[in-house]
Amino acid sequence: MKAETRRLFWMGSSLKDLRGFPEAVKDVMGFALYLAQTGGKHPQAKPLKGYGGAGVLEVVEDHDRSAYRGVYTVKFKDSVYVLHAFKKKSKKGARTKTQDAELIHHRLKAAGEHHSRWQVDERSKPRR
């Protein structure tokens, strides 16, 4: 029996930001999100440190000597939330800048609030 595809939600400017990535990077990120929606995990998707496990994942793709990152959460059983998509500016270290980390934290909290409201809305719809 095939599992249902999780719904995909984009937080803040994440969709616009991802659309600005090079085509090859968009292909990797798009496939990673598709796998997340269908219950899988892309080989490049790694848990983002500081979020207590595999609920928040990061995909890093290098292209033309730049690193691009996509961060999403699979914390909710029926949906995937894309929290942030950005080009890493610093060439030193793998650490996420404080500004990006704070944005991810803020959007994760907002995703939880959205998911709670969305669940209530979905339950109140008439069933066919």
PDB file of N, CA and C in Angstrom, residues 3-76:
ATOM      1  N   ALA A   3       2.006   4.982   0.647  1.00  0.00           N
ATOM      2  CA  ALA A   3       1.725   6.041   1.621  1.00  0.00           C
ATOM      3  C   ALA A   3       1.287   7.301   0.879  1.00  0.00           C
ATOM      4  N   GLU A   4       0.468   8.097   1.527  1.00  0.00           N
ATOM      5  CA  GLU A   4       0.033   9.356   0.926  1.00  0.00           C
ATOM      6  C   GLU A   4       1.183  10.342   0.870  1.00  0.00           C
ATOM      7  N   THR A   5       1.164  11.155  -0.163  1.00  0.00           N
ATOM      8  CA  THR A   5       2.171  12.195  -0.311  1.00  0.00           C
ATOM      9  C   THR A   5       1.876  13.316   0.677  1.00  0.00           C
ATOM     10  N   ARG A   6       2.886  13.702   1.414  1.00  0.00           N
ATOM     11  CA  ARG A   6       2.723  14.802   2.369  1.00  0.00           C
ATOM     12  C   ARG A   6       2.555  16.120   1.614  1.00  0.00           C
ATOM     13  N   ARG A   7       1.789  16.991   2.190  1.00  0.00           N
ATOM     14  CA  ARG A   7       1.592  18.314   1.608  1.00  0.00           C
ATOM     15  C   ARG A   7       2.841  19.153   1.851  1.00  0.00           C
ATOM     16  N   LEU A   8       3.190  20.021   0.895  1.00  0.00           N
ATOM     17  CA  LEU A   8       4.385  20.856   0.983  1.00  0.00           C
ATOM     18  C   LEU A   8       3.982  22.303   1.223  1.00  0.00           C
ATOM     19  N   PHE A   9       4.582  22.912   2.243  1.00  0.00           N
ATOM     20  CA  PHE A   9       4.337  24.313   2.565  1.00  0.00           C
ATOM     21  C   PHE A   9       5.670  25.064   2.539  1.00  0.00           C
ATOM     22  N   TRP A  10       5.627  26.285   2.065  1.00  0.00           N
ATOM     23  CA  TRP A  10       6.817  27.142   1.973  1.00  0.00           C
ATOM     24  C   TRP A  10       6.679  28.260   2.987  1.00  0.00           C
ATOM     25  N   MET A  11       7.664  28.404   3.851  1.00  0.00           N
ATOM     26  CA  MET A  11       7.626  29.439   4.885  1.00  0.00           C
ATOM     27  C   MET A  11       8.411  30.662   4.411  1.00  0.00           C
ATOM     28  N   GLY A  12       7.838  31.833   4.671  1.00  0.00           N
ATOM     29  CA  GLY A  12       8.523  33.088   4.345  1.00  0.00           C
ATOM     30  C   GLY A  12       8.898  33.164   2.875  1.00  0.00           C
ATOM     31  N   SER A  13      10.136  33.548   2.620  1.00  0.00           N
ATOM     32  CA  SER A  13      10.619  33.741   1.247  1.00  0.00           C
ATOM     33  C   SER A  13      11.308  32.496   0.692  1.00  0.00           C
ATOM     34  N   SER A  14      11.136  31.344   1.324  1.00  0.00           N
ATOM     35  CA  SER A  14      11.901  30.155   0.933  1.00  0.00           C
ATOM     36  C   SER A  14      11.666  29.742  -0.527  1.00  0.00           C
ATOM     37  N   LEU A  15      10.446  29.825  -1.032  1.00  0.00           N
ATOM     38  CA  LEU A  15      10.187  29.458  -2.421  1.00  0.00           C
ATOM     39  C   LEU A  15      10.871  30.441  -3.374  1.00  0.00           C
ATOM     40  N   LYS A  16      10.713  31.706  -3.109  1.00  0.00           N
ATOM     41  CA  LYS A  16      11.357  32.737  -3.939  1.00  0.00           C
ATOM     42  C   LYS A  16      12.874  32.572  -3.920  1.00  0.00           C
ATOM     43  N   ASP A  17      13.417  32.319  -2.747  1.00  0.00           N
ATOM     44  CA  ASP A  17      14.861  32.156  -2.618  1.00  0.00           C
ATOM     45  C   ASP A  17      15.351  30.929  -3.393  1.00  0.00           C
ATOM     46  N   LEU A  18      14.630  29.821  -3.261  1.00  0.00           N
ATOM     47  CA  LEU A  18      15.015  28.601  -3.973  1.00  0.00           C
ATOM     48  C   LEU A  18      14.938  28.794  -5.485  1.00  0.00           C
ATOM     49  N   ARG A  19      13.954  29.522  -5.935  1.00  0.00           N
ATOM     50  CA  ARG A  19      13.824  29.781  -7.379  1.00  0.00           C
ATOM     51  C   ARG A  19      15.012  30.554  -7.938  1.00  0.00           C
ATOM     52  N   GLY A  20      15.743  31.264  -7.097  1.00  0.00           N
ATOM     53  CA  GLY A  20      16.916  32.012  -7.524  1.00  0.00           C
ATOM     54  C   GLY A  20      18.187  31.170  -7.614  1.00  0.00           C
ATOM     55  N   PHE A  21      18.124  29.916  -7.206  1.00  0.00           N
ATOM     56  CA  PHE A  21      19.289  29.028  -7.248  1.00  0.00           C
ATOM     57  C   PHE A  21      19.563  28.583  -8.690  1.00  0.00           C
ATOM     58  N   PRO A  22      20.794  28.166  -8.982  1.00  0.00           N
ATOM     59  CA  PRO A  22      21.101  27.585 -10.303  1.00  0.00           C
ATOM     60  C   PRO A  22      20.244  26.331 -10.543  1.00  0.00           C
ATOM     61  N   GLU A  23      19.968  26.028 -11.808  1.00  0.00           N
ATOM     62  CA  GLU A  23      19.101  24.903 -12.165  1.00  0.00           C
ATOM     63  C   GLU A  23      19.551  23.585 -11.538  1.00  0.00           C
ATOM     64  N   ALA A  24      20.850  23.302 -11.584  1.00  0.00           N
ATOM     65  CA  ALA A  24      21.356  22.042 -11.031  1.00  0.00           C
ATOM     66  C   ALA A  24      21.067  21.936  -9.532  1.00  0.00           C
ATOM     67  N   VAL A  25      21.162  23.047  -8.830  1.00  0.00           N
ATOM     68  CA  VAL A  25      20.890  23.065  -7.392  1.00  0.00           C
ATOM     69  C   VAL A  25      19.389  22.905  -7.147  1.00  0.00           C
ATOM     70  N   LYS A  26      18.578  23.562  -7.953  1.00  0.00           N
ATOM     71  CA  LYS A  26      17.126  23.418  -7.809  1.00  0.00           C
ATOM     72  C   LYS A  26      16.697  21.973  -8.035  1.00  0.00           C
ATOM     73  N   ASP A  27      17.354  21.290  -8.970  1.00  0.00           N
ATOM     74  CA  ASP A  27      17.029  19.884  -9.217  1.00  0.00           C
ATOM     75  C   ASP A  27      17.285  19.033  -7.975  1.00  0.00           C
ATOM     76  N   VAL A  28      18.431  19.233  -7.336  1.00  0.00           N
ATOM     77  CA  VAL A  28      18.776  18.462  -6.134  1.00  0.00           C
ATOM     78  C   VAL A  28      17.800  18.782  -5.010  1.00  0.00           C
ATOM     79  N   MET A  29      17.554  20.067  -4.776  1.00  0.00           N
ATOM     80  CA  MET A  29      16.652  20.471  -3.692  1.00  0.00           C
ATOM     81  C   MET A  29      15.228  19.972  -3.956  1.00  0.00           C
ATOM     82  N   GLY A  30      14.781  20.102  -5.193  1.00  0.00           N
ATOM     83  CA  GLY A  30      13.433  19.649  -5.541  1.00  0.00           C
ATOM     84  C   GLY A  30      13.265  18.151  -5.338  1.00  0.00           C
ATOM     85  N   PHE A  31      14.279  17.380  -5.730  1.00  0.00           N
ATOM     86  CA  PHE A  31      14.205  15.931  -5.544  1.00  0.00           C
ATOM     87  C   PHE A  31      14.227  15.578  -4.058  1.00  0.00           C
ATOM     88  N   ALA A  32      15.035  16.286  -3.279  1.00  0.00           N
ATOM     89  CA  ALA A  32      15.082  16.052  -1.832  1.00  0.00           C
ATOM     90  C   ALA A  32      13.708  16.310  -1.207  1.00  0.00           C
ATOM     91  N   LEU A  33      13.044  17.375  -1.632  1.00  0.00           N
ATOM     92  CA  LEU A  33      11.716  17.683  -1.092  1.00  0.00           C
ATOM     93  C   LEU A  33      10.690  16.648  -1.534  1.00  0.00           C
ATOM     94  N   TYR A  34      10.787  16.198  -2.776  1.00  0.00           N
ATOM     95  CA  TYR A  34       9.883  15.140  -3.256  1.00  0.00           C
ATOM     96  C   TYR A  34      10.053  13.878  -2.406  1.00  0.00           C
ATOM     97  N   LEU A  35      11.295  13.498  -2.170  1.00  0.00           N
ATOM     98  CA  LEU A  35      11.538  12.307  -1.340  1.00  0.00           C
ATOM     99  C   LEU A  35      10.955  12.488   0.061  1.00  0.00           C
ATOM    100  N   ALA A  36      11.123  13.686   0.630  1.00  0.00           N
ATOM    101  CA  ALA A  36      10.565  13.958   1.960  1.00  0.00           C
ATOM    102  C   ALA A  36       9.038  13.832   1.932  1.00  0.00           C
ATOM    103  N   GLN A  37       8.422  14.326   0.878  1.00  0.00           N
ATOM    104  CA  GLN A  37       6.966  14.249   0.763  1.00  0.00           C
ATOM    105  C   GLN A  37       6.474  12.812   0.656  1.00  0.00           C
ATOM    106  N   THR A  38       7.274  11.945   0.074  1.00  0.00           N
ATOM    107  CA  THR A  38       6.857  10.559  -0.134  1.00  0.00           C
ATOM    108  C   THR A  38       7.427   9.609   0.924  1.00  0.00           C
ATOM    109  N   GLY A  39       7.989  10.183   1.993  1.00  0.00           N
ATOM    110  CA  GLY A  39       8.456   9.372   3.112  1.00  0.00           C
ATOM    111  C   GLY A  39       9.898   8.929   3.031  1.00  0.00           C
ATOM    112  N   GLY A  40      10.632   9.399   2.033  1.00  0.00           N
ATOM    113  CA  GLY A  40      12.039   9.031   1.893  1.00  0.00           C
ATOM    114  C   GLY A  40      12.963  10.128   2.386  1.00  0.00           C
ATOM    115  N   LYS A  41      14.252   9.893   2.172  1.00  0.00           N
ATOM    116  CA  LYS A  41      15.255  10.874   2.600  1.00  0.00           C
ATOM    117  C   LYS A  41      16.373  10.890   1.562  1.00  0.00           C
ATOM    118  N   HIS A  42      16.674  12.060   1.074  1.00  0.00           N
ATOM    119  CA  HIS A  42      17.754  12.243   0.087  1.00  0.00           C
ATOM    120  C   HIS A  42      19.089  11.925   0.759  1.00  0.00           C
ATOM    121  N   PRO A  43      20.032  11.306   0.031  1.00  0.00           N
ATOM    122  CA  PRO A  43      21.339  10.989   0.622  1.00  0.00           C
ATOM    123  C   PRO A  43      22.079  12.215   1.162  1.00  0.00           C
ATOM    124  N   GLN A  44      21.806  13.393   0.603  1.00  0.00           N
ATOM    125  CA  GLN A  44      22.471  14.612   1.064  1.00  0.00           C
ATOM    126  C   GLN A  44      21.721  15.306   2.199  1.00  0.00           C
ATOM    127  N   ALA A  45      20.580  14.800   2.600  1.00  0.00           N
ATOM    128  CA  ALA A  45      19.795  15.411   3.683  1.00  0.00           C
ATOM    129  C   ALA A  45      20.344  14.931   5.024  1.00  0.00           C
ATOM    130  N   LYS A  46      20.756  15.876   5.826  1.00  0.00           N
ATOM    131  CA  LYS A  46      21.331  15.579   7.148  1.00  0.00           C
ATOM    132  C   LYS A  46      20.573  16.370   8.212  1.00  0.00           C
ATOM    133  N   PRO A  47      20.424  15.786   9.411  1.00  0.00           N
ATOM    134  CA  PRO A  47      19.790  16.546  10.496  1.00  0.00           C
ATOM    135  C   PRO A  47      20.565  17.830  10.786  1.00  0.00           C
ATOM    136  N   LEU A  48      19.838  18.913  10.947  1.00  0.00           N
ATOM    137  CA  LEU A  48      20.457  20.193  11.282  1.00  0.00           C
ATOM    138  C   LEU A  48      20.723  20.206  12.778  1.00  0.00           C
ATOM    139  N   LYS A  49      21.952  20.485  13.141  1.00  0.00           N
ATOM    140  CA  LYS A  49      22.338  20.475  14.557  1.00  0.00           C
ATOM    141  C   LYS A  49      21.555  21.518  15.344  1.00  0.00           C
ATOM    142  N   GLY A  50      21.228  21.145  16.571  1.00  0.00           N
ATOM    143  CA  GLY A  50      20.527  22.066  17.455  1.00  0.00           C
ATOM    144  C   GLY A  50      19.018  21.877  17.477  1.00  0.00           C
ATOM    145  N   TYR A  51      18.517  20.874  16.736  1.00  0.00           N
ATOM    146  CA  TYR A  51      17.074  20.670  16.679  1.00  0.00           C
ATOM    147  C   TYR A  51      16.658  19.298  17.195  1.00  0.00           C
ATOM    148  N   GLY A  52      17.540  18.645  17.922  1.00  0.00           N
ATOM    149  CA  GLY A  52      17.211  17.416  18.618  1.00  0.00           C
ATOM    150  C   GLY A  52      16.759  16.255  17.758  1.00  0.00           C
ATOM    151  N   GLY A  53      17.518  15.892  16.777  1.00  0.00           N
ATOM    152  CA  GLY A  53      17.197  14.707  15.983  1.00  0.00           C
ATOM    153  C   GLY A  53      16.999  15.020  14.525  1.00  0.00           C
ATOM    154  N   ALA A  54      16.232  14.170  13.878  1.00  0.00           N
ATOM    155  CA  ALA A  54      16.079  14.248  12.429  1.00  0.00           C
ATOM    156  C   ALA A  54      14.817  14.979  11.987  1.00  0.00           C
ATOM    157  N   GLY A  55      14.214  15.770  12.848  1.00  0.00           N
ATOM    158  CA  GLY A  55      12.989  16.488  12.482  1.00  0.00           C
ATOM    159  C   GLY A  55      13.219  17.677  11.580  1.00  0.00           C
ATOM    160  N   VAL A  56      14.407  18.284  11.645  1.00  0.00           N
ATOM    161  CA  VAL A  56      14.772  19.408  10.785  1.00  0.00           C
ATOM    162  C   VAL A  56      16.003  18.970  10.008  1.00  0.00           C
ATOM    163  N   LEU A  57      15.862  18.981   8.671  1.00  0.00           N
ATOM    164  CA  LEU A  57      16.941  18.498   7.816  1.00  0.00           C
ATOM    165  C   LEU A  57      17.485  19.605   6.926  1.00  0.00           C
ATOM    166  N   GLU A  58      18.736  19.427   6.543  1.00  0.00           N
ATOM    167  CA  GLU A  58      19.408  20.393   5.676  1.00  0.00           C
ATOM    168  C   GLU A  58      20.017  19.641   4.502  1.00  0.00           C
ATOM    169  N   VAL A  59      19.823  20.181   3.316  1.00  0.00           N
ATOM    170  CA  VAL A  59      20.455  19.658   2.113  1.00  0.00           C
ATOM    171  C   VAL A  59      21.457  20.711   1.668  1.00  0.00           C
ATOM    172  N   VAL A  60      22.704  20.298   1.492  1.00  0.00           N
ATOM    173  CA  VAL A  60      23.762  21.205   1.045  1.00  0.00           C
ATOM    174  C   VAL A  60      24.206  20.751  -0.337  1.00  0.00           C
ATOM    175  N   GLU A  61      24.214  21.672  -1.276  1.00  0.00           N
ATOM    176  CA  GLU A  61      24.667  21.371  -2.631  1.00  0.00           C
ATOM    177  C   GLU A  61      25.687  22.424  -3.054  1.00  0.00           C
ATOM    178  N   ASP A  62      26.848  21.956  -3.460  1.00  0.00           N
ATOM    179  CA  ASP A  62      27.895  22.850  -3.953  1.00  0.00           C
ATOM    180  C   ASP A  62      27.729  23.032  -5.450  1.00  0.00           C
ATOM    181  N   HIS A  63      27.907  24.279  -5.893  1.00  0.00           N
ATOM    182  CA  HIS A  63      27.808  24.579  -7.318  1.00  0.00           C
ATOM    183  C   HIS A  63      28.658  25.809  -7.613  1.00  0.00           C
ATOM    184  N   ASP A  64      29.546  25.670  -8.552  1.00  0.00           N
ATOM    185  CA  ASP A  64      30.374  26.794  -8.997  1.00  0.00           C
ATOM    186  C   ASP A  64      31.051  27.498  -7.814  1.00  0.00           C
ATOM    187  N   ARG A  65      31.658  26.708  -6.945  1.00  0.00           N
ATOM    188  CA  ARG A  65      32.403  27.165  -5.765  1.00  0.00           C
ATOM    189  C   ARG A  65      31.549  27.927  -4.741  1.00  0.00           C
ATOM    190  N   SER A  66      30.258  27.663  -4.754  1.00  0.00           N
ATOM    191  CA  SER A  66      29.349  28.223  -3.744  1.00  0.00           C
ATOM    192  C   SER A  66      28.557  27.080  -3.138  1.00  0.00           C
ATOM    193  N   ALA A  67      28.141  27.258  -1.890  1.00  0.00           N
ATOM    194  CA  ALA A  67      27.323  26.257  -1.201  1.00  0.00           C
ATOM    195  C   ALA A  67      25.902  26.790  -1.056  1.00  0.00           C
ATOM    196  N   TYR A  68      24.945  25.987  -1.464  1.00  0.00           N
ATOM    197  CA  TYR A  68      23.535  26.332  -1.358  1.00  0.00           C
ATOM    198  C   TYR A  68      22.907  25.392  -0.345  1.00  0.00           C
ATOM    199  N   ARG A  69      22.013  25.946   0.466  1.00  0.00           N
ATOM    200  CA  ARG A  69      21.389  25.152   1.524  1.00  0.00           C
ATOM    201  C   ARG A  69      19.871  25.276   1.478  1.00  0.00           C
ATOM    202  N   GLY A  70      19.237  24.162   1.709  1.00  0.00           N
ATOM    203  CA  GLY A  70      17.789  24.127   1.854  1.00  0.00           C
ATOM    204  C   GLY A  70      17.473  23.446   3.174  1.00  0.00           C
ATOM    205  N   VAL A  71      16.632  24.050   3.972  1.00  0.00           N
ATOM    206  CA  VAL A  71      16.289  23.512   5.290  1.00  0.00           C
ATOM    207  C   VAL A  71      14.780  23.279   5.333  1.00  0.00           C
ATOM    208  N   TYR A  72      14.405  22.078   5.765  1.00  0.00           N
ATOM    209  CA  TYR A  72      12.988  21.751   5.850  1.00  0.00           C
ATOM    210  C   TYR A  72      12.741  20.871   7.063  1.00  0.00           C
ATOM    211  N   THR A  73      11.461  20.761   7.423  1.00  0.00           N
ATOM    212  CA  THR A  73      11.111  19.904   8.549  1.00  0.00           C
ATOM    213  C   THR A  73      10.096  18.844   8.115  1.00  0.00           C
ATOM    214  N   VAL A  74      10.307  17.655   8.655  1.00  0.00           N
ATOM    215  CA  VAL A  74       9.382  16.536   8.459  1.00  0.00           C
ATOM    216  C   VAL A  74       8.777  16.154   9.818  1.00  0.00           C
ATOM    217  N   LYS A  75       8.760  17.116  10.688  1.00  0.00           N
ATOM    218  CA  LYS A  75       8.283  16.934  12.058  1.00  0.00           C
ATOM    219  C   LYS A  75       6.791  16.575  12.108  1.00  0.00           C
ATOM    220  N   PHE A  76       6.060  16.947  11.076  1.00  0.00           N
ATOM    221  CA  PHE A  76       4.617  16.721  11.051  1.00  0.00           C
ATOM    222  C   PHE A  76       4.300  15.554  10.119  1.00  0.00           C
TER     223      PHE A  76
END
